[in-house]
Short mmCIF file of C-alpha atoms in Angstrom, two decimals:
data_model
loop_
_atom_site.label_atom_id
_atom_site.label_comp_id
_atom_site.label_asym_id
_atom_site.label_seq_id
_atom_site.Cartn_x
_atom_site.Cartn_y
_atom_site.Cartn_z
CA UNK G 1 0.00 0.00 0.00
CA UNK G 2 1.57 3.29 -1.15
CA UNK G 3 1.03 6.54 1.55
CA UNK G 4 -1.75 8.00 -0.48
CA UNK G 5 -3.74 4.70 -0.51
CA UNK G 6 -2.99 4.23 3.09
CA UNK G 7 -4.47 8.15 3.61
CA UNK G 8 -7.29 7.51 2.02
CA UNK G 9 -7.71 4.16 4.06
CA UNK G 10 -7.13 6.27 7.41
CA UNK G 11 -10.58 8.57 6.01
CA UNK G 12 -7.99 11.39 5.86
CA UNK G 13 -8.88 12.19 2.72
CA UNK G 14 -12.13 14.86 1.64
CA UNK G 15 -11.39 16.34 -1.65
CA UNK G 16 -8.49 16.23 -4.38
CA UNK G 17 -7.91 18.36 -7.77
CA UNK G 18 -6.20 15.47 -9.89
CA UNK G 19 -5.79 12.51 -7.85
CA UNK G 20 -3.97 10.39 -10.35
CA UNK G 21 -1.26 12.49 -10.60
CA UNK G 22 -1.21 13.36 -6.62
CA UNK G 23 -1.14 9.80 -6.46
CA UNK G 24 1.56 9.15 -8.74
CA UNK G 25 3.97 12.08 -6.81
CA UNK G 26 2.85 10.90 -3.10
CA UNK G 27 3.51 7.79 -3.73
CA UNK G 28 7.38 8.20 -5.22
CA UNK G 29 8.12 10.84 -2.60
CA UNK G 30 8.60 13.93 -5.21
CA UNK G 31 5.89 15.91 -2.88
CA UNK G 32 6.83 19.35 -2.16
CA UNK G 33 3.79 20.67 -0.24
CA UNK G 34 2.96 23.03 2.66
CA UNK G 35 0.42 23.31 5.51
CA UNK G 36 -0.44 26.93 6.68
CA UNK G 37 -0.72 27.48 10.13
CA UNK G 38 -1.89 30.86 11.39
CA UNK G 39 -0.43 32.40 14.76
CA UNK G 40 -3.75 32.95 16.37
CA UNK G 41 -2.36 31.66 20.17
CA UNK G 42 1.13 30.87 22.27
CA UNK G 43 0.20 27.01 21.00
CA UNK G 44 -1.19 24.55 18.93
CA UNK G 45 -4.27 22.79 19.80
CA UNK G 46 -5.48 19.40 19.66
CA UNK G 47 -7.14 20.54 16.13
CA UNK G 48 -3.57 20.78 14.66
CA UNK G 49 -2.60 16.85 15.42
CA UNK G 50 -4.44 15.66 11.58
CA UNK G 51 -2.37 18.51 9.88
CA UNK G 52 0.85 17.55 12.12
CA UNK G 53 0.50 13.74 12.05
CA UNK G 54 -0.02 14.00 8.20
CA UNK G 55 3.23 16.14 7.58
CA UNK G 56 5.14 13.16 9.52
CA UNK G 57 3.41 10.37 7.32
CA UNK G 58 3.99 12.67 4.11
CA UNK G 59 7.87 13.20 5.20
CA UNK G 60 8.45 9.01 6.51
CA UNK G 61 7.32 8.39 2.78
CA UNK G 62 10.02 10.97 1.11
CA UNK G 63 8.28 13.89 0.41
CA UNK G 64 9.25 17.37 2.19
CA UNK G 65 6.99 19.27 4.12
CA UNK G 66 6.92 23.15 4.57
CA UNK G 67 5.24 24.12 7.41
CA UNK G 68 4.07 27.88 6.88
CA UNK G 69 3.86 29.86 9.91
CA UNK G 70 1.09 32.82 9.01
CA UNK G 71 2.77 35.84 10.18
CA UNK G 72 1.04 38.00 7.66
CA UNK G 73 -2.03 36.09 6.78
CA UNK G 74 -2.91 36.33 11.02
CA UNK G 75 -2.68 40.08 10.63
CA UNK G 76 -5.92 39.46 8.08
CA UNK G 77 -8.12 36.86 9.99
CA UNK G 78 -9.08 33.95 8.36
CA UNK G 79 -13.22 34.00 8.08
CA UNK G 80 -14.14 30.49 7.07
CA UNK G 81 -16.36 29.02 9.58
CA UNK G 82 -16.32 32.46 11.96
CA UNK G 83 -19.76 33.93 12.77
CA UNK G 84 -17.97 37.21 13.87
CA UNK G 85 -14.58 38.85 13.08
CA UNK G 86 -11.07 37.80 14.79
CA UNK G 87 -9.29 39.58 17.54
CA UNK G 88 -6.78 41.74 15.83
CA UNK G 89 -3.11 40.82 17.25
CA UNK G 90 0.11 43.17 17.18
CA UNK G 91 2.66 41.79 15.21
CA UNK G 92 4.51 41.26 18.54
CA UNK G 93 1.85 38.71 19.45
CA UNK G 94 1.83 36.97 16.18
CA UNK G 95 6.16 36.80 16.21
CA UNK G 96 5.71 35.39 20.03
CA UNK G 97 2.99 32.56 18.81
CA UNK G 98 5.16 31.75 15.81
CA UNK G 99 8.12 31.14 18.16
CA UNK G 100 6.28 28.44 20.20
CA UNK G 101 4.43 26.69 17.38
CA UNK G 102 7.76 26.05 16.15
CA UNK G 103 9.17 24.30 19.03
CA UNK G 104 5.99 22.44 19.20
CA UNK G 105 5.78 21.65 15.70
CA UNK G 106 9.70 20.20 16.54
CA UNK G 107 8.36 16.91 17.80
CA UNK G 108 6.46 15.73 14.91
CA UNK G 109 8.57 17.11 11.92
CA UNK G 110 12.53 16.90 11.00
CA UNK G 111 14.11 20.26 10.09
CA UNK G 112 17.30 21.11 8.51
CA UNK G 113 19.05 20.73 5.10
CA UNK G 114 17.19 18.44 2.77
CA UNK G 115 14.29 17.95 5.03
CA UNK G 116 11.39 19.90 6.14
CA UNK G 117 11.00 23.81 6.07
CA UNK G 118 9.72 25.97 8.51
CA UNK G 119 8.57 29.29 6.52
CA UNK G 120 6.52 32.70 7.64
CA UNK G 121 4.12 33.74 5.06
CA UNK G 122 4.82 37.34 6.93
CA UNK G 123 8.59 37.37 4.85
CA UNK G 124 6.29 38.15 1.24
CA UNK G 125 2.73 39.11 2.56
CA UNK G 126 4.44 42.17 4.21
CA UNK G 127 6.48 43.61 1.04
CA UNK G 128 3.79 43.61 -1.08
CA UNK G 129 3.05 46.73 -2.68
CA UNK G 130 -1.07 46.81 -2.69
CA UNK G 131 -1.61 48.36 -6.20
CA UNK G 132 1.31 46.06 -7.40
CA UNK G 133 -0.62 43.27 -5.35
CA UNK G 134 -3.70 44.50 -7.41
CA UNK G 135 -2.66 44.75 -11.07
CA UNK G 136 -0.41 40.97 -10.50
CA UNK G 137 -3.25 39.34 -8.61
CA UNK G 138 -6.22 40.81 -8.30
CA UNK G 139 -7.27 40.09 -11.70
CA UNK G 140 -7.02 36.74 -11.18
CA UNK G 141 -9.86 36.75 -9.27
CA UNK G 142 -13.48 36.62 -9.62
CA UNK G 143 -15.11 38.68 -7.19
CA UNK G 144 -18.56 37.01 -8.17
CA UNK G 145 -16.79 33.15 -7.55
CA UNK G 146 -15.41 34.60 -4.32
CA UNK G 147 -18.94 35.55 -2.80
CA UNK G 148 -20.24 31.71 -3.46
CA UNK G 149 -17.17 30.01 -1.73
CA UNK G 150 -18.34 28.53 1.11
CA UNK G 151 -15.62 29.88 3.67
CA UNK G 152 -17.66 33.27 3.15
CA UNK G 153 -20.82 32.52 2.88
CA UNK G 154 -21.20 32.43 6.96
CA UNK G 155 -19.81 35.38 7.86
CA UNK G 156 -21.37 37.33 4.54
CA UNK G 157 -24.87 37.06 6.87
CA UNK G 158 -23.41 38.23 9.64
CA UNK G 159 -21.52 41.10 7.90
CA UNK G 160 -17.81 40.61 6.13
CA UNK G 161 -15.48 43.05 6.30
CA UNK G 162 -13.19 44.14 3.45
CA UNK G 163 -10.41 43.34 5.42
CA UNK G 164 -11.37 39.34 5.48
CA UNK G 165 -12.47 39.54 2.05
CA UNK G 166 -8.52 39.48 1.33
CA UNK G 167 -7.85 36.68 2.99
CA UNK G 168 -8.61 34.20 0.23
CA UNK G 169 -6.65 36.55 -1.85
CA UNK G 170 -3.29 36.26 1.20
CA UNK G 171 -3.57 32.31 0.87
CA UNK G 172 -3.55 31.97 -2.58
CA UNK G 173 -0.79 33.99 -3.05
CA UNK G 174 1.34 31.96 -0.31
CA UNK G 175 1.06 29.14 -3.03
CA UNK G 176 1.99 31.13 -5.90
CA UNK G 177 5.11 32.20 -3.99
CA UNK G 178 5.98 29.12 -2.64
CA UNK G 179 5.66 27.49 -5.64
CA UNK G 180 7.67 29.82 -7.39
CA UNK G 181 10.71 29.60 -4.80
CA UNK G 182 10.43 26.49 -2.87
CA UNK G 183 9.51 24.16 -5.70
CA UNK G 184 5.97 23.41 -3.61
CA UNK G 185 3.86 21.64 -6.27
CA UNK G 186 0.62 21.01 -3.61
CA UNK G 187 -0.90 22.33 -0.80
CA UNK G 188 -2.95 20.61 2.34
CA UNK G 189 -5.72 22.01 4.41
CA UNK G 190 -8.69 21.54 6.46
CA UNK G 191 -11.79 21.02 3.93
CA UNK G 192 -13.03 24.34 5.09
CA UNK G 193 -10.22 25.67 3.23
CA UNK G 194 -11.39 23.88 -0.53
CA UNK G 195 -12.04 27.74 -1.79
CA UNK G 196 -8.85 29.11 -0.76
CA UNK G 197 -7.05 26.24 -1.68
CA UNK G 198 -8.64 25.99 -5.25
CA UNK G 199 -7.67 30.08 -5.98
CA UNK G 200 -3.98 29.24 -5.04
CA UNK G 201 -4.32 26.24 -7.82
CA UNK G 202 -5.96 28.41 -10.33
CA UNK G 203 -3.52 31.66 -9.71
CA UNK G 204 -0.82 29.39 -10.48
CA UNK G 205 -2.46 27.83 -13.35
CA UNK G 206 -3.40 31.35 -14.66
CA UNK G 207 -0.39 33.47 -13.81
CA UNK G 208 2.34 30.34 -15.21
CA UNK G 209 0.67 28.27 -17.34
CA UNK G 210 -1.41 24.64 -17.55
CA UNK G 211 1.63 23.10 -17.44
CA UNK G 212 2.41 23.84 -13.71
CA UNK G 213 1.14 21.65 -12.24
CA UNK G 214 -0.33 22.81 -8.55
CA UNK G 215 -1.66 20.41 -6.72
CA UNK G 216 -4.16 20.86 -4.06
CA UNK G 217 -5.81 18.11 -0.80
CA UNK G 218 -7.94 18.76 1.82
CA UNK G 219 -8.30 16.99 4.83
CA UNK G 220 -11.42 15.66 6.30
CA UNK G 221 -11.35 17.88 8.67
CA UNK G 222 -12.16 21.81 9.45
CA UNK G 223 -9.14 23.62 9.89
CA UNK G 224 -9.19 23.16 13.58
CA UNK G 225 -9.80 19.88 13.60
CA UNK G 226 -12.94 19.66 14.49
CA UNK G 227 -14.28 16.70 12.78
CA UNK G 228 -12.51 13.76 14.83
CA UNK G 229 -15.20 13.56 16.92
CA UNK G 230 -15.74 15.75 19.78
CA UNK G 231 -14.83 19.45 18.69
CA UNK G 232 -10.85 18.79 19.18
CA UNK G 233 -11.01 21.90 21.48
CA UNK G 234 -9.70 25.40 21.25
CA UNK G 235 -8.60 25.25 25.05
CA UNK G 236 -6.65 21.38 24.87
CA UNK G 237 -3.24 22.86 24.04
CA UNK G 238 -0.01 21.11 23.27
CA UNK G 239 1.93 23.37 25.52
CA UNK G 240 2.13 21.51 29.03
CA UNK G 241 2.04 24.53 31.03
CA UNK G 242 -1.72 25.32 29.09
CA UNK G 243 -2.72 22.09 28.87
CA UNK G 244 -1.03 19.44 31.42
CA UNK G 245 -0.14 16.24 30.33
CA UNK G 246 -2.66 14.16 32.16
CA UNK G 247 -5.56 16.19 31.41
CA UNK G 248 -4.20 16.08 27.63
CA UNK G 249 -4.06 12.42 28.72
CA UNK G 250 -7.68 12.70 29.88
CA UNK G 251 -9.18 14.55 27.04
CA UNK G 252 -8.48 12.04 24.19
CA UNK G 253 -9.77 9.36 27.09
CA UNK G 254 -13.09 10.72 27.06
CA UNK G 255 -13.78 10.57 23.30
CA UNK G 256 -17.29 9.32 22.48
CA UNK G 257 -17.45 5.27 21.58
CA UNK G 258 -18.73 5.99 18.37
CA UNK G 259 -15.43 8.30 17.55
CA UNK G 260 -12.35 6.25 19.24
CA UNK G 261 -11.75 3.82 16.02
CA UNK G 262 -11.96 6.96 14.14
CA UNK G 263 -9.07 8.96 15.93
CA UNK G 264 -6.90 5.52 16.39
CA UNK G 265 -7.12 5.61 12.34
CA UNK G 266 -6.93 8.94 11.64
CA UNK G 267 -3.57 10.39 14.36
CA UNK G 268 -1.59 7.66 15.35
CA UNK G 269 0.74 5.67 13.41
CA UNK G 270 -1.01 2.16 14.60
CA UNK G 271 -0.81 -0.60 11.55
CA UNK G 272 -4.06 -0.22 10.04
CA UNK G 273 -4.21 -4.28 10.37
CA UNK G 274 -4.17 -3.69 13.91
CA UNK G 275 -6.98 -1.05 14.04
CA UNK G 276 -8.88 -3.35 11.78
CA UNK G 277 -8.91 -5.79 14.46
CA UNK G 278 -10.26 -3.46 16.92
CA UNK G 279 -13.26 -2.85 14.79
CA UNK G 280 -15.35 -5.62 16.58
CA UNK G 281 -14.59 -4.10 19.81
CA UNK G 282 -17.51 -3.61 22.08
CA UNK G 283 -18.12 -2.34 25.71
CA UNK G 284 -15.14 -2.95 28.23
CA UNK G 285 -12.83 -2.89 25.06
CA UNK G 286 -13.41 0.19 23.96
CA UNK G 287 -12.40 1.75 26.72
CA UNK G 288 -9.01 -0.19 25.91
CA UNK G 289 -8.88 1.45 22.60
CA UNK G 290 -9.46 5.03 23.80
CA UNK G 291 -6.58 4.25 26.28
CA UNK G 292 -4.48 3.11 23.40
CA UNK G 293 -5.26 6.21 21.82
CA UNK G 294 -4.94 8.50 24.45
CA UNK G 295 -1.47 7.09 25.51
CA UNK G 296 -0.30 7.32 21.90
CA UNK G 297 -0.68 10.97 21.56
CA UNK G 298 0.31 11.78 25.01
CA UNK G 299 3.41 10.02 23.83
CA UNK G 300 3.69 12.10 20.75
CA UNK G 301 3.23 15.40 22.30
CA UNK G 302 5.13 14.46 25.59
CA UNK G 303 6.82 11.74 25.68
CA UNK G 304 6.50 8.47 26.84
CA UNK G 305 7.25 8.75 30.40
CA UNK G 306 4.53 11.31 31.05
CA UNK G 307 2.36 9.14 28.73
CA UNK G 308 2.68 6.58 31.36
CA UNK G 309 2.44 9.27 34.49
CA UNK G 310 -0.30 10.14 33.16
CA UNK G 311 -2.20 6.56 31.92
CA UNK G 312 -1.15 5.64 35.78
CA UNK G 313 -2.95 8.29 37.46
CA UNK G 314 -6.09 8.06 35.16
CA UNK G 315 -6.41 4.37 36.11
CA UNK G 316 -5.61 4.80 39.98
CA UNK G 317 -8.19 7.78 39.60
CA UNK G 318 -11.04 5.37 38.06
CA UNK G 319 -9.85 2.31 39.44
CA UNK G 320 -10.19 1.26 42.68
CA UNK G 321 -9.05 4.43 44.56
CA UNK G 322 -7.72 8.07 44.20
CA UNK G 323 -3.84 8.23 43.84
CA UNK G 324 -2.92 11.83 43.48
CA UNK G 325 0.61 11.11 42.45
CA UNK G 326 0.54 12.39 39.22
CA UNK G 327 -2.60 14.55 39.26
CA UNK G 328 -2.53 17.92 37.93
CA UNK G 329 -1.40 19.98 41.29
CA UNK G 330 -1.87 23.50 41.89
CA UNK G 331 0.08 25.36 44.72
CA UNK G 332 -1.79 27.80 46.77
CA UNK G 333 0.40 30.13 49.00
CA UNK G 334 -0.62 32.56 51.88
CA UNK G 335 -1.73 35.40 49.77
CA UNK G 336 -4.17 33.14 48.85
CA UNK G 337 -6.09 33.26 51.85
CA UNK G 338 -7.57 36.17 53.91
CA UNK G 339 -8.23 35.48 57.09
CA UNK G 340 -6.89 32.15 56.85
CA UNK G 341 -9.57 31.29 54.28
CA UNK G 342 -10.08 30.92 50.62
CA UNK G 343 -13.39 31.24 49.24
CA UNK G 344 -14.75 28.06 47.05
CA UNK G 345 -14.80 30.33 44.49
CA UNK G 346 -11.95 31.99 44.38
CA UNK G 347 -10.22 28.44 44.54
CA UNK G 348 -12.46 26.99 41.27
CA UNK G 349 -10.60 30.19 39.63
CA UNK G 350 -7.02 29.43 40.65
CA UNK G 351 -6.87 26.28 40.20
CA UNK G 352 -8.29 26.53 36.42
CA UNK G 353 -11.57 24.79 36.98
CA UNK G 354 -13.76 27.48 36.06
CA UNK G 355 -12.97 30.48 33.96
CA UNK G 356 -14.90 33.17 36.69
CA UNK G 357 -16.45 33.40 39.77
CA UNK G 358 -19.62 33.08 37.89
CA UNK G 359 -19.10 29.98 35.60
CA UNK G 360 -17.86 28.39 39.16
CA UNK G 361 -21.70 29.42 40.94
CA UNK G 362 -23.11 27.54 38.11
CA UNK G 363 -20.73 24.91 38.55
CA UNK G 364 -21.57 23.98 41.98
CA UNK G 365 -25.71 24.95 41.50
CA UNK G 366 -25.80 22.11 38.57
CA UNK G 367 -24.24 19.47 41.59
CA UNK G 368 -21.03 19.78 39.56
CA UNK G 369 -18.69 19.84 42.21
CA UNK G 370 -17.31 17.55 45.19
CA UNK G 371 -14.32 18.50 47.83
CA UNK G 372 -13.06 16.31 50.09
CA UNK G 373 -15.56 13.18 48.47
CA UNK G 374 -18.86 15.40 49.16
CA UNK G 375 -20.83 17.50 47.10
CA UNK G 376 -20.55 21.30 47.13
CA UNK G 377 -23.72 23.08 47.80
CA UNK G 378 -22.81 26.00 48.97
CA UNK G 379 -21.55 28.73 46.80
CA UNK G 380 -20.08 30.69 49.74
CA UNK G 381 -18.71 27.93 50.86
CA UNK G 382 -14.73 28.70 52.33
CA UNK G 383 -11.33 26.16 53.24
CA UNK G 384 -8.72 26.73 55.84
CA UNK G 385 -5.25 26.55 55.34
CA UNK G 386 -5.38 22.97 56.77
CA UNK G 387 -7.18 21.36 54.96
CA UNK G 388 -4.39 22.42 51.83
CA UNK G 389 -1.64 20.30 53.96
CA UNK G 390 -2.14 16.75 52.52
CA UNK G 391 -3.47 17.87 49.64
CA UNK G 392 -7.28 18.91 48.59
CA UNK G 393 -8.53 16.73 45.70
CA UNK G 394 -11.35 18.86 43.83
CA UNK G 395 -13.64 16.91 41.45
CA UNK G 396 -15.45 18.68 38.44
CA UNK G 397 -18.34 16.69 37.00
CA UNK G 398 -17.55 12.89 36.76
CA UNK G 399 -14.31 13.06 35.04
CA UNK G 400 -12.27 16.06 35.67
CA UNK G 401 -9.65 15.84 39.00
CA UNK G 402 -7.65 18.51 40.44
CA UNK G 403 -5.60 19.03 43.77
CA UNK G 404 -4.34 22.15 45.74
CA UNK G 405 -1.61 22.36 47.96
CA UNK G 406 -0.49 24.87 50.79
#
């Protein structure tokens, strides 16, 4: 089985624009292609694991991935599947966020000579000279094909700003340029992206010829990743300081049944024969496969040994008692308290379990939350100083554990 086949056998694949030929260069390793990754936060999510794991199949196979930081297309904001306009970030913020999705994007991709590329779109996007830009590009475009794509249609009812408008404009010019000085003959993406993708295909075709041959994929998958199942989650990060590794852990434990088989096929690097074995799975074994699954990626982001901190602790947690080894631990000190209290509240907030005082109060009036093995009641509730000395293990719904220490 040759990598393409083997995508389309993980149900990676949504859409293709010649898949003979992307066949024929997949398969023989003479892929030069990119991913685009705009700088929206300080790290990657969960979302980003089809675009990351895919770039590490694509590269085991021979082919060289460029992984295009969006320095200049973040300054835009990309609109597809956006009911309202993004927060506008300095170009400080965006050259921070670049930083760390680069020593994320380290784990799952080799860099250097001959290998992959690490590139920021914000190198060409921000020397462009906009009537230039306009009289080079802009008649490329159909302004009357732009207003059916579907990554606009959304946000056209809600009200589209010029600004955004460009966007489509940004993305396909990052293929033009890349193909022009990388030698990048196809582009991946999240299949809310088939639009943007298709104008980078067509400006090539248009501006260089038929015979270039551009060659464009996208993913089954939004471009946050939210089609593995549950919404792959904005707030489950890769970074370990936003995300630790045994709620990471946790998160990919608590997929839905009818989605684990899915994720095993789609993210880790499994032998599809094995995964085709677990298809007959039921009940107590499923919960086997999302540990498989949750261990794998835990491995992939963090390594193993936290992968097995962190399967440990889950299974003392649910298993036949609370082991608070490796559970995710924050540290209270005195300013913490006044009066030699902290309000249940106030704790919910420092310890990350609720966002505000208010989304904790709804917490605890929905019978959400138990301290010390019984149910919170009381908003106003308040802890002493002692009870932090051993440790106090906070529970949020069924799944979610926490513990504070003085």
């Amino acid at each position: 089985m040759g990598v393409y086949e083997e995508l389309k056998a993980r149900g990676l694949i949504a859409q293709v624009t010649n898949e003979e030929e992307i066949r024929e260069v997949v398969n023989n390793g003479k892929a030069t292609f990119y991913i685009g990754f705009d700088c929206t936060a300080d790290s990657l999510t969960a979302g980003h694991f089809m675009a990351l794991t895919l770039m590490k199949r694509l590269q085991m196979a021979g082919n060289k991935p460029i992984a295009l930081i969006g320095g200049g297309t973040t300054l835009i904001g990309d609109p597809s599947g956006r009911t309202d306009m993004r927060k506008m970030l300095t170009k400080e913020d965006i050259d921070h966020n670049a930083e760390c999705f680069k020593r994320q994007m380290e784990r799952f991709i080799e860099f250097g000579e001959g290998k992959a590329r690490m590139l920021n779109n914000a190198d060409w996007l921000l020397k462009l000279n906009y009537v230039d830009l306009l009289r080079e590009v802009g008649a490329c475009f159909s302004v009357n094909n732009m207003l059916r794509a579907e990554c606009y249609k959304q946000r056209i009812e809600k009200g589209l700003s010029f600004l955004e408008f460009n966007y489509m404009i940004m993305q396909s010019y990052d293929f033009y340029y890349l193909f022009q000085h990388y030698g990048c003959n196809m582009e991946f993406g999240g299949d809310d992206q088939w639009s943007n993708m298709l104008g980078g295909t067509e400006l090539i075709r248009r501006k260089l010829g038929k015979d270039a041959h551009a060659m464009t994929i996208t993913l089954l998958t939004d471009s946050n990743g939210n089609k593995m199942g549950k919404t792959a989650g904005n707030a489950v990060w890769l970074d370990p300081n936003k995300t630790s590794p045994f709620d990471f852990y946790q998160y990919w434990r608590n997929v839905g049944d009818a989605d684990v088989l899915k994720c095993i096929r789609m993210l880790t690097f499994l032998p599809l024969e094995q995964i085709d074995e677990m298809s007959s799975w039921e009940g107590s074994q499923l919960n086997q496969a999302k540990e498989i699954l949750a261990f794998e990626l835990t491995k992939m982001v963090h390594g193993e040994e936290e992968a097995k901190k962190a399967q440990e602790g889950a299974r003392a947690l649910f298993g036949a008692g609370v082991n608070t080894a490796n559970m995710p631990t924050t540290q209270l000190t005195d300013g913490d308290f006044t009066d030699g209290q902290i309000a249940v509240l106030d704790l919910l907030v420092k310890t990350g379990l609720a966002a505000s005082k208010g989304e904790g109060r709804r917490l605890i009036q929905q019978g959400g939350l138990t301290i010390k093995d019984e149910k919170v009641t009381d908003p106003n509730a308040a802890f002493v100083k002692a009870d932090f000395e051993q440790g106090l293990v906070i529970k949020k719904g069924k799944k979610v554990f926490h513990k504070a220490v003085l």
